[in-house]
Amino acid sequence: MRQIIVTELISLDGVVDSPGGGEHPRAGWSFKEVEFDPAAYEIKGREQEEASAMLLGRVSYEEFAPVWPSMEDEFAAYNAMPKYVVSSTLTETDPAWQPTTVLASLDDVARLKEGDGGPIIVHASPTLARGLAAAGLVDRYHLLVFPLVLGEGKRLFTRAADTGPSALRLVEHAAYSNGVTLAVYDVVREASQA
C-alpha cells in the first residue's frame, strides 16, 4: 500500500492560501514576508526524491500545470512523475504536463493508494487534503509553519468532522533562522478490531 503525504506551507494560524501568489490579500506571504533560508526548504527536495506520484485538486492543478513544466531546474522530478488530479469537472489535462490522469472521486484515490509504488505527495490542495483526511487516506503531513498570522484564507484544518482522525504523532521537527519551523506528523490510526 502506498503512503499519501500532504505537504503545505502554512501560517501559524493555519492558513495555506496563496503562499507563492494567488488571490489572497497577502499572496506570496511565504517569500515576501519571511526572510528566505534555504535550509527550511530541504524537505521540499526530499519530497521530490521520495515521491513516486503527485496528487492535486483541480484548482491547484490548473495553477501548477501552466507554470511547473517550464521550471525544469526546480521541479524536474515532479514534472517527470505521474500526476493525478481529483476532479468531477476536469475533462482535459494540459498536454505540456504529462503524464497526468484525472480521477473522478476519492474512491479512485483509495484504489491508487492500494497499488504498488512509493509515496504519493499532495501539494497545495487544502480542499482535497481535507477530503482525503476525512476518508482516512492521509498517512503523513509535512508542514512548513511560517511565523505569520494571516487571519483569513483557506485553511488546511477546519472542523474536526472535515478532517477525520485528529491524532498525530510528531516524527520530525526543526527550526530555522527565519522563524519557520518544520513539523512532520504521522496520522495515528486506531488499532484494528479483532
JSON list of C-alpha atoms in Angstrom, two decimals:
[
{"chain": "A", "resi": 1, "resn": "MET", "atom": "CA", "xyz": [0.00, 0.00, 0.00]},
{"chain": "A", "resi": 2, "resn": "ARG", "atom": "CA", "xyz": [1.24, 3.46, -0.88]},
{"chain": "A", "resi": 3, "resn": "GLN", "atom": "CA", "xyz": [1.55, 6.32, 1.60]},
{"chain": "A", "resi": 4, "resn": "ILE", "atom": "CA", "xyz": [-0.27, 9.63, 0.98]},
{"chain": "A", "resi": 5, "resn": "ILE", "atom": "CA", "xyz": [1.66, 12.67, 2.25]},
{"chain": "A", "resi": 6, "resn": "VAL", "atom": "CA", "xyz": [0.08, 16.13, 2.44]},
{"chain": "A", "resi": 7, "resn": "THR", "atom": "CA", "xyz": [2.68, 18.90, 2.22]},
{"chain": "A", "resi": 8, "resn": "GLU", "atom": "CA", "xyz": [1.86, 22.54, 2.91]},
{"chain": "A", "resi": 9, "resn": "LEU", "atom": "CA", "xyz": [3.34, 25.94, 3.57]},
{"chain": "A", "resi": 10, "resn": "ILE", "atom": "CA", "xyz": [1.14, 27.09, 6.45]},
{"chain": "A", "resi": 11, "resn": "SER", "atom": "CA", "xyz": [0.85, 30.19, 8.60]},
{"chain": "A", "resi": 12, "resn": "LEU", "atom": "CA", "xyz": [0.90, 29.98, 12.38]},
{"chain": "A", "resi": 13, "resn": "ASP", "atom": "CA", "xyz": [-2.90, 30.38, 12.37]},
{"chain": "A", "resi": 14, "resn": "GLY", "atom": "CA", "xyz": [-3.43, 27.55, 9.87]},
{"chain": "A", "resi": 15, "resn": "VAL", "atom": "CA", "xyz": [-3.83, 29.43, 6.58]},
{"chain": "A", "resi": 16, "resn": "VAL", "atom": "CA", "xyz": [-2.44, 27.74, 3.45]},
{"chain": "A", "resi": 17, "resn": "ASP", "atom": "CA", "xyz": [-3.94, 30.19, 0.94]},
{"chain": "A", "resi": 18, "resn": "SER", "atom": "CA", "xyz": [-1.67, 31.70, -1.76]},
{"chain": "A", "resi": 19, "resn": "PRO", "atom": "CA", "xyz": [1.79, 31.25, -0.18]},
{"chain": "A", "resi": 20, "resn": "GLY", "atom": "CA", "xyz": [3.52, 31.85, -3.52]},
{"chain": "A", "resi": 21, "resn": "GLY", "atom": "CA", "xyz": [0.92, 34.00, -5.26]},
{"chain": "A", "resi": 22, "resn": "GLY", "atom": "CA", "xyz": [-2.79, 33.99, -5.93]},
{"chain": "A", "resi": 23, "resn": "GLU", "atom": "CA", "xyz": [-5.96, 35.70, -4.77]},
{"chain": "A", "resi": 24, "resn": "HIS", "atom": "CA", "xyz": [-5.31, 36.16, -1.04]},
{"chain": "A", "resi": 25, "resn": "PRO", "atom": "CA", "xyz": [-4.78, 39.83, 0.01]},
{"chain": "A", "resi": 26, "resn": "ARG", "atom": "CA", "xyz": [-1.26, 38.90, 1.20]},
{"chain": "A", "resi": 27, "resn": "ALA", "atom": "CA", "xyz": [-0.50, 36.50, -1.68]},
{"chain": "A", "resi": 28, "resn": "GLY", "atom": "CA", "xyz": [3.14, 35.47, -1.78]},
{"chain": "A", "resi": 29, "resn": "TRP", "atom": "CA", "xyz": [3.48, 35.67, 2.00]},
{"chain": "A", "resi": 30, "resn": "SER", "atom": "CA", "xyz": [5.94, 32.74, 2.14]},
{"chain": "A", "resi": 31, "resn": "PHE", "atom": "CA", "xyz": [8.64, 34.73, 0.36]},
{"chain": "A", "resi": 32, "resn": "LYS", "atom": "CA", "xyz": [7.51, 38.35, 0.67]},
{"chain": "A", "resi": 33, "resn": "GLU", "atom": "CA", "xyz": [7.08, 38.46, 4.43]},
{"chain": "A", "resi": 34, "resn": "VAL", "atom": "CA", "xyz": [9.66, 35.97, 5.72]},
{"chain": "A", "resi": 35, "resn": "GLU", "atom": "CA", "xyz": [13.38, 36.02, 5.00]},
{"chain": "A", "resi": 36, "resn": "PHE", "atom": "CA", "xyz": [14.50, 33.13, 2.78]},
{"chain": "A", "resi": 37, "resn": "ASP", "atom": "CA", "xyz": [16.51, 30.38, 4.47]},
{"chain": "A", "resi": 38, "resn": "PRO", "atom": "CA", "xyz": [17.38, 27.54, 2.06]},
{"chain": "A", "resi": 39, "resn": "ALA", "atom": "CA", "xyz": [17.68, 25.09, 4.96]},
{"chain": "A", "resi": 40, "resn": "ALA", "atom": "CA", "xyz": [13.94, 25.42, 5.58]},
{"chain": "A", "resi": 41, "resn": "TYR", "atom": "CA", "xyz": [13.23, 24.07, 2.10]},
{"chain": "A", "resi": 42, "resn": "GLU", "atom": "CA", "xyz": [15.40, 20.95, 2.36]},
{"chain": "A", "resi": 43, "resn": "ILE", "atom": "CA", "xyz": [12.21, 18.96, 2.95]},
{"chain": "A", "resi": 44, "resn": "LYS", "atom": "CA", "xyz": [10.96, 20.02, -0.49]},
{"chain": "A", "resi": 45, "resn": "GLY", "atom": "CA", "xyz": [13.99, 18.41, -2.15]},
{"chain": "A", "resi": 46, "resn": "ARG", "atom": "CA", "xyz": [13.44, 15.22, -0.18]},
{"chain": "A", "resi": 47, "resn": "GLU", "atom": "CA", "xyz": [9.78, 15.17, -1.20]},
{"chain": "A", "resi": 48, "resn": "GLN", "atom": "CA", "xyz": [10.73, 15.22, -4.89]},
{"chain": "A", "resi": 49, "resn": "GLU", "atom": "CA", "xyz": [13.27, 12.43, -4.39]},
{"chain": "A", "resi": 50, "resn": "GLU", "atom": "CA", "xyz": [10.97, 10.19, -2.35]},
{"chain": "A", "resi": 51, "resn": "ALA", "atom": "CA", "xyz": [7.59, 10.71, -4.05]},
{"chain": "A", "resi": 52, "resn": "SER", "atom": "CA", "xyz": [6.56, 8.44, -6.89]},
{"chain": "A", "resi": 53, "resn": "ALA", "atom": "CA", "xyz": [3.41, 10.37, -7.86]},
{"chain": "A", "resi": 54, "resn": "MET", "atom": "CA", "xyz": [1.74, 13.71, -7.26]},
{"chain": "A", "resi": 55, "resn": "LEU", "atom": "CA", "xyz": [-1.94, 14.14, -6.36]},
{"chain": "A", "resi": 56, "resn": "LEU", "atom": "CA", "xyz": [-3.65, 17.50, -6.80]},
{"chain": "A", "resi": 57, "resn": "GLY", "atom": "CA", "xyz": [-7.07, 19.06, -6.61]},
{"chain": "A", "resi": 58, "resn": "ARG", "atom": "CA", "xyz": [-8.41, 20.73, -9.74]},
{"chain": "A", "resi": 59, "resn": "VAL", "atom": "CA", "xyz": [-7.68, 24.31, -8.66]},
{"chain": "A", "resi": 60, "resn": "SER", "atom": "CA", "xyz": [-4.06, 23.57, -7.72]},
{"chain": "A", "resi": 61, "resn": "TYR", "atom": "CA", "xyz": [-3.60, 21.58, -10.91]},
{"chain": "A", "resi": 62, "resn": "GLU", "atom": "CA", "xyz": [-4.89, 24.48, -13.01]},
{"chain": "A", "resi": 63, "resn": "GLU", "atom": "CA", "xyz": [-2.45, 26.83, -11.23]},
{"chain": "A", "resi": 64, "resn": "PHE", "atom": "CA", "xyz": [0.58, 24.49, -11.47]},
{"chain": "A", "resi": 65, "resn": "ALA", "atom": "CA", "xyz": [0.15, 22.97, -14.97]},
{"chain": "A", "resi": 66, "resn": "PRO", "atom": "CA", "xyz": [0.90, 26.15, -16.95]},
{"chain": "A", "resi": 67, "resn": "VAL", "atom": "CA", "xyz": [3.95, 27.01, -14.82]},
{"chain": "A", "resi": 68, "resn": "TRP", "atom": "CA", "xyz": [5.77, 23.94, -13.48]},
{"chain": "A", "resi": 69, "resn": "PRO", "atom": "CA", "xyz": [6.68, 22.35, -16.85]},
{"chain": "A", "resi": 70, "resn": "SER", "atom": "CA", "xyz": [8.81, 25.42, -17.66]},
{"chain": "A", "resi": 71, "resn": "MET", "atom": "CA", "xyz": [10.60, 25.16, -14.28]},
{"chain": "A", "resi": 72, "resn": "GLU", "atom": "CA", "xyz": [12.68, 22.13, -15.18]},
{"chain": "A", "resi": 73, "resn": "ASP", "atom": "CA", "xyz": [15.54, 23.01, -12.81]},
{"chain": "A", "resi": 74, "resn": "GLU", "atom": "CA", "xyz": [13.29, 23.34, -9.75]},
{"chain": "A", "resi": 75, "resn": "PHE", "atom": "CA", "xyz": [10.71, 20.64, -10.47]},
{"chain": "A", "resi": 76, "resn": "ALA", "atom": "CA", "xyz": [12.38, 18.09, -12.76]},
{"chain": "A", "resi": 77, "resn": "ALA", "atom": "CA", "xyz": [11.30, 15.09, -10.68]},
{"chain": "A", "resi": 78, "resn": "TYR", "atom": "CA", "xyz": [7.73, 16.32, -10.30]},
{"chain": "A", "resi": 79, "resn": "ASN", "atom": "CA", "xyz": [7.45, 17.12, -13.99]},
{"chain": "A", "resi": 80, "resn": "ALA", "atom": "CA", "xyz": [8.55, 13.58, -14.89]},
{"chain": "A", "resi": 81, "resn": "MET", "atom": "CA", "xyz": [6.44, 11.64, -12.37]},
{"chain": "A", "resi": 82, "resn": "PRO", "atom": "CA", "xyz": [2.82, 10.58, -12.82]},
{"chain": "A", "resi": 83, "resn": "LYS", "atom": "CA", "xyz": [0.34, 13.23, -11.73]},
{"chain": "A", "resi": 84, "resn": "TYR", "atom": "CA", "xyz": [-3.25, 12.62, -10.67]},
{"chain": "A", "resi": 85, "resn": "VAL", "atom": "CA", "xyz": [-5.96, 15.27, -10.46]},
{"chain": "A", "resi": 86, "resn": "VAL", "atom": "CA", "xyz": [-9.09, 14.64, -8.41]},
{"chain": "A", "resi": 87, "resn": "SER", "atom": "CA", "xyz": [-11.96, 16.36, -10.18]},
{"chain": "A", "resi": 88, "resn": "SER", "atom": "CA", "xyz": [-15.51, 15.68, -11.26]},
{"chain": "A", "resi": 89, "resn": "THR", "atom": "CA", "xyz": [-15.42, 18.58, -13.74]},
{"chain": "A", "resi": 90, "resn": "LEU", "atom": "CA", "xyz": [-11.97, 18.48, -15.40]},
{"chain": "A", "resi": 91, "resn": "THR", "atom": "CA", "xyz": [-12.12, 16.68, -18.73]},
{"chain": "A", "resi": 92, "resn": "GLU", "atom": "CA", "xyz": [-8.78, 17.56, -20.35]},
{"chain": "A", "resi": 93, "resn": "THR", "atom": "CA", "xyz": [-5.30, 17.83, -18.93]},
{"chain": "A", "resi": 94, "resn": "ASP", "atom": "CA", "xyz": [-2.52, 20.14, -20.06]},
{"chain": "A", "resi": 95, "resn": "PRO", "atom": "CA", "xyz": [-0.55, 18.34, -22.81]},
{"chain": "A", "resi": 96, "resn": "ALA", "atom": "CA", "xyz": [2.65, 20.05, -21.61]},
{"chain": "A", "resi": 97, "resn": "TRP", "atom": "CA", "xyz": [2.40, 18.45, -18.16]},
{"chain": "A", "resi": 98, "resn": "GLN", "atom": "CA", "xyz": [2.20, 14.74, -18.75]},
{"chain": "A", "resi": 99, "resn": "PRO", "atom": "CA", "xyz": [1.72, 12.08, -17.59]},
{"chain": "A", "resi": 100, "resn": "THR", "atom": "CA", "xyz": [-1.47, 13.34, -15.94]},
{"chain": "A", "resi": 101, "resn": "THR", "atom": "CA", "xyz": [-4.59, 11.31, -15.15]},
{"chain": "A", "resi": 102, "resn": "VAL", "atom": "CA", "xyz": [-7.94, 12.61, -13.91]},
{"chain": "A", "resi": 103, "resn": "LEU", "atom": "CA", "xyz": [-9.50, 10.68, -11.00]},
{"chain": "A", "resi": 104, "resn": "ALA", "atom": "CA", "xyz": [-13.23, 11.23, -10.59]},
{"chain": "A", "resi": 105, "resn": "SER", "atom": "CA", "xyz": [-13.52, 10.50, -6.87]},
{"chain": "A", "resi": 106, "resn": "LEU", "atom": "CA", "xyz": [-11.84, 9.67, -3.57]},
{"chain": "A", "resi": 107, "resn": "ASP", "atom": "CA", "xyz": [-12.72, 6.03, -4.28]},
{"chain": "A", "resi": 108, "resn": "ASP", "atom": "CA", "xyz": [-10.34, 6.24, -7.25]},
{"chain": "A", "resi": 109, "resn": "VAL", "atom": "CA", "xyz": [-7.69, 7.70, -4.92]},
{"chain": "A", "resi": 110, "resn": "ALA", "atom": "CA", "xyz": [-8.23, 4.81, -2.48]},
{"chain": "A", "resi": 111, "resn": "ARG", "atom": "CA", "xyz": [-7.64, 2.34, -5.32]},
{"chain": "A", "resi": 112, "resn": "LEU", "atom": "CA", "xyz": [-4.49, 4.22, -6.36]},
{"chain": "A", "resi": 113, "resn": "LYS", "atom": "CA", "xyz": [-3.24, 4.09, -2.77]},
{"chain": "A", "resi": 114, "resn": "GLU", "atom": "CA", "xyz": [-3.85, 0.33, -2.58]},
{"chain": "A", "resi": 115, "resn": "GLY", "atom": "CA", "xyz": [-1.49, -0.25, -5.52]},
{"chain": "A", "resi": 116, "resn": "ASP", "atom": "CA", "xyz": [2.24, -0.74, -5.55]},
{"chain": "A", "resi": 117, "resn": "GLY", "atom": "CA", "xyz": [4.73, 2.11, -5.56]},
{"chain": "A", "resi": 118, "resn": "GLY", "atom": "CA", "xyz": [6.24, 4.82, -3.43]},
{"chain": "A", "resi": 119, "resn": "PRO", "atom": "CA", "xyz": [4.62, 7.74, -1.63]},
{"chain": "A", "resi": 120, "resn": "ILE", "atom": "CA", "xyz": [2.03, 9.97, -3.27]},
{"chain": "A", "resi": 121, "resn": "ILE", "atom": "CA", "xyz": [2.55, 13.66, -2.47]},
{"chain": "A", "resi": 122, "resn": "VAL", "atom": "CA", "xyz": [-0.36, 16.11, -2.20]},
{"chain": "A", "resi": 123, "resn": "HIS", "atom": "CA", "xyz": [0.66, 19.74, -2.84]},
{"chain": "A", "resi": 124, "resn": "ALA", "atom": "CA", "xyz": [-1.27, 22.93, -2.14]},
{"chain": "A", "resi": 125, "resn": "SER", "atom": "CA", "xyz": [-4.73, 21.39, -2.31]},
{"chain": "A", "resi": 126, "resn": "PRO", "atom": "CA", "xyz": [-6.43, 22.10, 1.03]},
{"chain": "A", "resi": 127, "resn": "THR", "atom": "CA", "xyz": [-9.93, 21.07, -0.04]},
{"chain": "A", "resi": 128, "resn": "LEU", "atom": "CA", "xyz": [-8.61, 17.78, -1.40]},
{"chain": "A", "resi": 129, "resn": "ALA", "atom": "CA", "xyz": [-6.44, 17.27, 1.70]},
{"chain": "A", "resi": 130, "resn": "ARG", "atom": "CA", "xyz": [-9.45, 17.71, 3.99]},
{"chain": "A", "resi": 131, "resn": "GLY", "atom": "CA", "xyz": [-11.45, 15.23, 1.90]},
{"chain": "A", "resi": 132, "resn": "LEU", "atom": "CA", "xyz": [-8.60, 12.72, 1.94]},
{"chain": "A", "resi": 133, "resn": "ALA", "atom": "CA", "xyz": [-8.25, 13.11, 5.72]},
{"chain": "A", "resi": 134, "resn": "ALA", "atom": "CA", "xyz": [-11.98, 12.65, 6.31]},
{"chain": "A", "resi": 135, "resn": "ALA", "atom": "CA", "xyz": [-11.84, 9.48, 4.19]},
{"chain": "A", "resi": 136, "resn": "GLY", "atom": "CA", "xyz": [-8.89, 8.17, 6.25]},
{"chain": "A", "resi": 137, "resn": "LEU", "atom": "CA", "xyz": [-6.49, 8.30, 3.29]},
{"chain": "A", "resi": 138, "resn": "VAL", "atom": "CA", "xyz": [-3.79, 10.67, 4.65]},
{"chain": "A", "resi": 139, "resn": "ASP", "atom": "CA", "xyz": [-0.80, 8.98, 6.27]},
{"chain": "A", "resi": 140, "resn": "ARG", "atom": "CA", "xyz": [1.55, 11.90, 6.91]},
{"chain": "A", "resi": 141, "resn": "TYR", "atom": "CA", "xyz": [1.72, 15.72, 6.97]},
{"chain": "A", "resi": 142, "resn": "HIS", "atom": "CA", "xyz": [4.80, 17.77, 6.05]},
{"chain": "A", "resi": 143, "resn": "LEU", "atom": "CA", "xyz": [4.17, 21.28, 7.36]},
{"chain": "A", "resi": 144, "resn": "LEU", "atom": "CA", "xyz": [6.47, 24.26, 6.98]},
{"chain": "A", "resi": 145, "resn": "VAL", "atom": "CA", "xyz": [4.98, 26.64, 9.55]},
{"chain": "A", "resi": 146, "resn": "PHE", "atom": "CA", "xyz": [5.65, 30.32, 8.88]},
{"chain": "A", "resi": 147, "resn": "PRO", "atom": "CA", "xyz": [5.76, 32.83, 11.75]},
{"chain": "A", "resi": 148, "resn": "LEU", "atom": "CA", "xyz": [2.83, 34.81, 10.37]},
{"chain": "A", "resi": 149, "resn": "VAL", "atom": "CA", "xyz": [-0.77, 35.32, 11.41]},
{"chain": "A", "resi": 150, "resn": "LEU", "atom": "CA", "xyz": [-2.82, 35.88, 8.26]},
{"chain": "A", "resi": 151, "resn": "GLY", "atom": "CA", "xyz": [-6.24, 35.89, 9.90]},
{"chain": "A", "resi": 152, "resn": "GLU", "atom": "CA", "xyz": [-8.20, 34.81, 6.85]},
{"chain": "A", "resi": 153, "resn": "GLY", "atom": "CA", "xyz": [-7.93, 32.48, 3.90]},
{"chain": "A", "resi": 154, "resn": "LYS", "atom": "CA", "xyz": [-8.14, 28.81, 3.00]},
{"chain": "A", "resi": 155, "resn": "ARG", "atom": "CA", "xyz": [-7.13, 26.57, 5.87]},
{"chain": "A", "resi": 156, "resn": "LEU", "atom": "CA", "xyz": [-5.75, 23.08, 5.90]},
{"chain": "A", "resi": 157, "resn": "PHE", "atom": "CA", "xyz": [-7.70, 22.13, 9.02]},
{"chain": "A", "resi": 158, "resn": "THR", "atom": "CA", "xyz": [-11.24, 23.30, 9.63]},
{"chain": "A", "resi": 159, "resn": "ARG", "atom": "CA", "xyz": [-13.91, 21.47, 11.60]},
{"chain": "A", "resi": 160, "resn": "ALA", "atom": "CA", "xyz": [-12.93, 18.10, 13.06]},
{"chain": "A", "resi": 161, "resn": "ALA", "atom": "CA", "xyz": [-15.70, 16.45, 11.04]},
{"chain": "A", "resi": 162, "resn": "ASP", "atom": "CA", "xyz": [-13.98, 17.63, 7.85]},
{"chain": "A", "resi": 163, "resn": "THR", "atom": "CA", "xyz": [-10.54, 16.35, 8.69]},
{"chain": "A", "resi": 164, "resn": "GLY", "atom": "CA", "xyz": [-11.04, 12.85, 10.02]},
{"chain": "A", "resi": 165, "resn": "PRO", "atom": "CA", "xyz": [-8.89, 11.45, 12.83]},
{"chain": "A", "resi": 166, "resn": "SER", "atom": "CA", "xyz": [-7.08, 14.19, 14.70]},
{"chain": "A", "resi": 167, "resn": "ALA", "atom": "CA", "xyz": [-4.40, 12.18, 16.50]},
{"chain": "A", "resi": 168, "resn": "LEU", "atom": "CA", "xyz": [-0.98, 12.89, 15.04]},
{"chain": "A", "resi": 169, "resn": "ARG", "atom": "CA", "xyz": [2.49, 11.75, 16.09]},
{"chain": "A", "resi": 170, "resn": "LEU", "atom": "CA", "xyz": [5.42, 14.12, 15.58]},
{"chain": "A", "resi": 171, "resn": "VAL", "atom": "CA", "xyz": [8.20, 12.21, 13.76]},
{"chain": "A", "resi": 172, "resn": "GLU", "atom": "CA", "xyz": [10.49, 15.04, 12.69]},
{"chain": "A", "resi": 173, "resn": "HIS", "atom": "CA", "xyz": [10.88, 18.71, 13.56]},
{"chain": "A", "resi": 174, "resn": "ALA", "atom": "CA", "xyz": [13.31, 21.55, 13.02]},
{"chain": "A", "resi": 175, "resn": "ALA", "atom": "CA", "xyz": [13.51, 25.31, 13.48]},
{"chain": "A", "resi": 176, "resn": "TYR", "atom": "CA", "xyz": [15.25, 27.66, 11.09]},
{"chain": "A", "resi": 177, "resn": "SER", "atom": "CA", "xyz": [16.94, 31.05, 11.37]},
{"chain": "A", "resi": 178, "resn": "ASN", "atom": "CA", "xyz": [13.97, 32.84, 9.77]},
{"chain": "A", "resi": 179, "resn": "GLY", "atom": "CA", "xyz": [11.47, 31.53, 12.33]},
{"chain": "A", "resi": 180, "resn": "VAL", "atom": "CA", "xyz": [9.99, 28.89, 10.03]},
{"chain": "A", "resi": 181, "resn": "THR", "atom": "CA", "xyz": [9.54, 25.50, 11.67]},
{"chain": "A", "resi": 182, "resn": "LEU", "atom": "CA", "xyz": [9.22, 22.08, 10.12]},
{"chain": "A", "resi": 183, "resn": "ALA", "atom": "CA", "xyz": [6.72, 19.64, 11.62]},
{"chain": "A", "resi": 184, "resn": "VAL", "atom": "CA", "xyz": [6.31, 16.17, 10.14]},
{"chain": "A", "resi": 185, "resn": "TYR", "atom": "CA", "xyz": [3.40, 14.22, 11.59]},
{"chain": "A", "resi": 186, "resn": "ASP", "atom": "CA", "xyz": [2.23, 10.67, 11.02]},
{"chain": "A", "resi": 187, "resn": "VAL", "atom": "CA", "xyz": [-1.50, 10.08, 11.31]},
{"chain": "A", "resi": 188, "resn": "VAL", "atom": "CA", "xyz": [-2.23, 7.77, 14.24]},
{"chain": "A", "resi": 189, "resn": "ARG", "atom": "CA", "xyz": [-4.65, 5.05, 13.21]},
{"chain": "A", "resi": 190, "resn": "GLU", "atom": "CA", "xyz": [-6.84, 3.21, 15.69]},
{"chain": "A", "resi": 191, "resn": "ALA", "atom": "CA", "xyz": [-5.78, -0.40, 16.19]},
{"chain": "A", "resi": 192, "resn": "SER", "atom": "CA", "xyz": [-7.70, -2.83, 14.03]},
{"chain": "A", "resi": 193, "resn": "GLN", "atom": "CA", "xyz": [-10.53, -4.56, 15.79]},
{"chain": "A", "resi": 194, "resn": "ALA", "atom": "CA", "xyz": [-10.12, -8.33, 16.00]}
]
